[in-house]
Coordinates of C-alpha atoms in Angstrom, one line a residue:
M1 CA -8.9 -20.2 -5.4
V2 CA -6.7 -21.1 -8.4
I3 CA -3.5 -22.5 -7.1
T4 CA -4.8 -25.2 -4.7
P5 CA -7.0 -27.0 -7.3
I6 CA -4.2 -26.9 -9.9
L7 CA -1.5 -28.2 -7.6
V8 CA -3.8 -31.0 -6.2
S9 CA -5.3 -32.1 -9.6
L10 CA -2.4 -31.6 -12.1
C11 CA 0.6 -31.9 -9.9
G12 CA -0.6 -34.5 -7.3
W13 CA 0.4 -32.5 -4.3
A14 CA -1.0 -33.1 -0.8
S15 CA -3.8 -30.7 -0.1
Y16 CA -2.3 -29.1 3.0
D17 CA 1.0 -28.5 1.1
A18 CA -0.9 -27.0 -1.8
V19 CA -2.8 -24.7 0.5
T20 CA 0.5 -23.5 2.0
V21 CA 1.8 -22.5 -1.5
A22 CA -1.5 -20.8 -2.3
L23 CA -1.4 -18.7 0.8
A24 CA 2.3 -17.8 0.3
S25 CA 1.6 -16.7 -3.3
D26 CA -1.2 -14.5 -2.1
V27 CA 1.0 -12.4 0.2
L28 CA 3.0 -10.5 -2.4
A29 CA 0.2 -10.7 -5.1
S30 CA -2.3 -9.2 -2.7
M31 CA 0.2 -6.5 -1.6
L32 CA 0.9 -5.4 -5.1
S33 CA -2.8 -5.5 -6.1
A34 CA -3.8 -3.5 -3.0
Y35 CA -1.2 -0.8 -3.8
T36 CA -2.5 -0.5 -7.3
Y37 CA -6.1 -0.2 -6.0
Y38 CA -4.9 2.3 -3.4
K39 CA -3.4 4.5 -6.1
N40 CA -6.7 4.5 -7.9
K41 CA -8.6 5.4 -4.7
N42 CA -10.4 2.1 -4.6
I43 CA -9.6 1.0 -1.0
D44 CA -11.4 1.8 2.3
V45 CA -8.5 1.7 4.7
K46 CA -10.5 2.5 7.8
R47 CA -13.0 -0.2 7.6
G48 CA -10.6 -2.6 6.0
S49 CA -8.2 -2.3 9.0
L50 CA -11.0 -3.2 11.5
V51 CA -12.0 -6.3 9.5
T52 CA -8.3 -7.3 9.2
I53 CA -8.1 -7.7 13.0
T54 CA -10.8 -10.4 13.2
A55 CA -9.8 -12.0 10.0
F56 CA -6.3 -12.5 11.4
L57 CA -7.7 -14.4 14.4
G58 CA -9.9 -16.5 12.2
T59 CA -7.0 -17.5 10.0
V60 CA -4.9 -18.9 12.8
V61 CA -7.8 -21.1 14.0
G62 CA -8.7 -22.1 10.4
S63 CA -5.1 -23.2 9.7
Y64 CA -5.1 -25.5 12.7
C65 CA -8.5 -27.0 11.7
G66 CA -7.2 -27.5 8.2
Y67 CA -4.3 -29.4 9.5
L68 CA -6.5 -31.7 11.5
F69 CA -8.8 -32.2 8.5
S70 CA -6.0 -32.9 6.1
Q71 CA -4.8 -35.7 8.4
A72 CA -8.2 -37.4 8.2
Q73 CA -9.0 -36.6 4.6
P74 CA -5.8 -36.0 2.5
D75 CA -7.7 -35.0 -0.7
G76 CA -10.6 -33.2 1.1
L77 CA -9.2 -29.7 1.0
G78 CA -8.4 -30.0 -2.7
Y79 CA -12.0 -31.1 -3.7
I80 CA -13.5 -28.3 -1.5
S81 CA -11.4 -25.7 -3.3
M82 CA -12.4 -27.1 -6.8
L83 CA -16.1 -27.1 -6.0
T84 CA -15.9 -23.6 -4.4
T85 CA -14.2 -22.3 -7.6
I86 CA -17.1 -23.6 -9.8
F87 CA -19.8 -22.2 -7.4
L88 CA -18.3 -18.7 -7.3
G89 CA -17.7 -18.6 -11.0
I90 CA -21.4 -19.4 -11.7
K91 CA -22.3 -16.8 -9.1
F92 CA -20.5 -14.1 -10.9
L93 CA -22.2 -15.0 -14.2
L94 CA -25.7 -15.3 -12.8
K95 CA -25.6 -12.6 -10.2
P96 CA -23.0 -10.1 -11.1
I97 CA -22.1 -7.2 -8.7
T98 CA -22.8 -4.1 -10.8
D99 CA -23.7 -1.4 -8.3
G100 CA -22.6 -0.1 -4.9
E101 CA -21.0 3.0 -3.3
D102 CA -18.0 4.6 -4.9
S103 CA -16.6 5.8 -1.5
A104 CA -16.9 4.9 2.2
K105 CA -19.6 6.5 4.3
S106 CA -19.1 7.9 7.8
L107 CA -19.0 5.4 10.7
R108 CA -20.8 7.7 13.0
S109 CA -24.4 6.5 12.6
A110 CA -25.7 3.5 14.6
A111 CA -26.7 1.7 11.4
E112 CA -23.2 2.1 9.9
L113 CA -21.6 0.9 13.2
K114 CA -23.8 -2.1 13.2
K115 CA -22.8 -2.9 9.6
I116 CA -19.1 -2.7 10.4
V117 CA -19.4 -4.9 13.5
L118 CA -21.2 -7.5 11.4
A119 CA -18.5 -7.2 8.7
M120 CA -15.9 -7.8 11.4
V121 CA -17.7 -11.0 12.5
C122 CA -17.9 -12.2 8.9
G123 CA -14.2 -11.3 8.5
C124 CA -13.4 -13.7 11.3
G125 CA -15.3 -16.5 9.6
I126 CA -13.7 -15.7 6.3
G127 CA -10.3 -15.8 7.8
W128 CA -11.1 -19.3 9.1
V129 CA -12.1 -20.4 5.6
C130 CA -8.9 -18.9 4.1
G131 CA -6.7 -20.6 6.7
F132 CA -8.6 -23.9 6.3
T133 CA -8.7 -24.1 2.5
G134 CA -6.2 -21.6 1.3
S135 CA -8.8 -20.1 -1.1
G136 CA -11.9 -18.1 -1.2
G137 CA -10.8 -15.5 1.4
G138 CA -10.5 -12.5 -0.9
I139 CA -13.7 -13.4 -2.9
L140 CA -15.8 -14.0 0.2
M141 CA -14.4 -10.8 1.8
F142 CA -15.5 -8.6 -1.0
T143 CA -18.8 -10.3 -1.1
V144 CA -19.3 -9.1 2.5
F145 CA -18.2 -5.6 1.5
T146 CA -20.7 -5.5 -1.4
L147 CA -23.6 -7.0 0.6
L148 CA -23.1 -5.3 4.0
L149 CA -21.3 -2.1 3.2
Q150 CA -22.7 -1.6 -0.4
Y151 CA -19.3 -1.0 -2.0
N152 CA -19.0 -1.3 -5.7
L153 CA -16.9 -4.1 -7.2
K154 CA -13.7 -2.2 -7.4
I155 CA -13.6 -0.8 -3.9
A156 CA -14.7 -4.2 -2.5
V157 CA -11.9 -6.0 -4.4
G158 CA -9.3 -3.3 -3.5
T159 CA -10.2 -3.4 0.3
S160 CA -10.2 -7.2 0.2
T161 CA -6.8 -7.5 -1.3
M162 CA -5.4 -5.2 1.4
I163 CA -6.9 -7.5 4.1
M164 CA -5.7 -10.6 2.3
T165 CA -2.1 -9.5 2.5
L166 CA -2.0 -10.0 6.2
V167 CA -4.4 -13.0 6.2
A168 CA -2.3 -14.9 3.7
L169 CA 0.9 -14.2 5.6
T170 CA -0.6 -15.4 8.8
G171 CA -1.9 -18.5 7.1
T172 CA 1.4 -19.3 5.5
I173 CA 3.3 -19.0 8.8
S174 CA 0.7 -21.1 10.6
H175 CA 0.8 -23.9 8.0
V176 CA 4.6 -24.0 8.0
T177 CA 4.7 -24.1 11.7
M178 CA 2.2 -27.1 11.7
G179 CA 4.4 -29.1 9.5
A180 CA 3.5 -28.4 5.8
T181 CA 6.1 -29.6 3.4
I182 CA 7.9 -26.8 1.5
Y183 CA 9.3 -27.3 -2.0
P184 CA 11.5 -24.1 -2.6
L185 CA 11.7 -24.0 -6.4
P186 CA 8.0 -24.8 -7.2
M187 CA 7.0 -22.3 -4.5
F188 CA 9.3 -19.6 -5.9
L189 CA 8.0 -20.1 -9.4
T190 CA 4.4 -20.0 -8.3
V191 CA 4.9 -16.8 -6.2
A192 CA 6.7 -15.1 -9.0
S193 CA 4.0 -16.0 -11.5
C194 CA 1.3 -14.8 -9.2
L195 CA 3.1 -11.5 -8.7
F196 CA 3.3 -11.0 -12.4
G197 CA -0.3 -11.9 -12.9
A198 CA -1.4 -9.5 -10.1
A199 CA 0.5 -6.6 -11.6
V200 CA -1.2 -7.1 -15.0
S201 CA -4.7 -8.0 -13.8
S202 CA -5.0 -5.3 -11.2
R203 CA -4.3 -2.6 -13.8
F204 CA -6.9 -4.2 -16.1
A205 CA -9.5 -4.5 -13.3
N206 CA -9.2 -0.8 -12.3
R207 CA -9.8 0.3 -16.0
C208 CA -12.3 -2.4 -16.9
E209 CA -16.1 -1.7 -17.0
I210 CA -17.7 -3.5 -14.0
K211 CA -20.2 -5.7 -16.0
K212 CA -17.3 -6.9 -18.2
L213 CA -15.2 -7.6 -15.1
N214 CA -17.9 -9.8 -13.6
K215 CA -18.0 -11.9 -16.8
V216 CA -14.3 -12.3 -17.0
V217 CA -14.0 -13.5 -13.4
G218 CA -17.1 -15.7 -13.7
V219 CA -16.0 -17.5 -16.9
T220 CA -12.4 -17.9 -15.6
L221 CA -13.4 -19.5 -12.3
T222 CA -16.1 -21.8 -13.8
V223 CA -13.8 -23.2 -16.5
L224 CA -10.9 -23.6 -14.1
G225 CA -13.1 -25.4 -11.5
I226 CA -14.6 -27.8 -14.0
F227 CA -11.2 -28.5 -15.6
T228 CA -9.4 -29.2 -12.3
I229 CA -12.0 -31.4 -10.8
G230 CA -12.3 -33.3 -14.1
I231 CA -8.6 -34.0 -14.1
K232 CA -8.7 -35.2 -10.5
I233 CA -11.6 -37.6 -11.1
L234 CA -10.2 -39.0 -14.3

């Protein structure tokens, strides 16, 4: 959500190459964040593992579709990422996620099984989005967890980061296989920076009050989206 718009608008990278770096950066960052949430008991491993399977399949297909789209519209993926960033930032500010379950319910009831099947279907679609744009996967994933499974913000984010570890790795490999250009030093610096940011922010998020957390995320995404798309246009 952050890396693709910055690399496209400020650094002039091709969209498909920027998406590859964004996905690669998300692998270790998501892994570290997921571990932090797991230690704080803010991950639903059982349901998250089921959604991971369908998200994996969607990511492979999305990566291929992103490659085809980037050939026809070189800057298209970049603009999509910037606009999505603004939209989600405003969403957090206007409709914050402030409630939800603190722990996972049993999967035995028919209603709960129906919810998890629907979440798996959505996971496949979100995997496609992540593979296609390199952004939005984690945010869209926890939106599914909050709306369908009624998780609170922390468990939704924690479970999403666990899923995004595999999804991002799959997307990275798919993009490289399809011919994305890799710049070793910029990628290393970006991945290292994301890893540091994940270590700091995940600790803050687990200790932060949920209403405040919504405002922080909302303001950050909105400002970033407006800034990057402004730079690109000008």
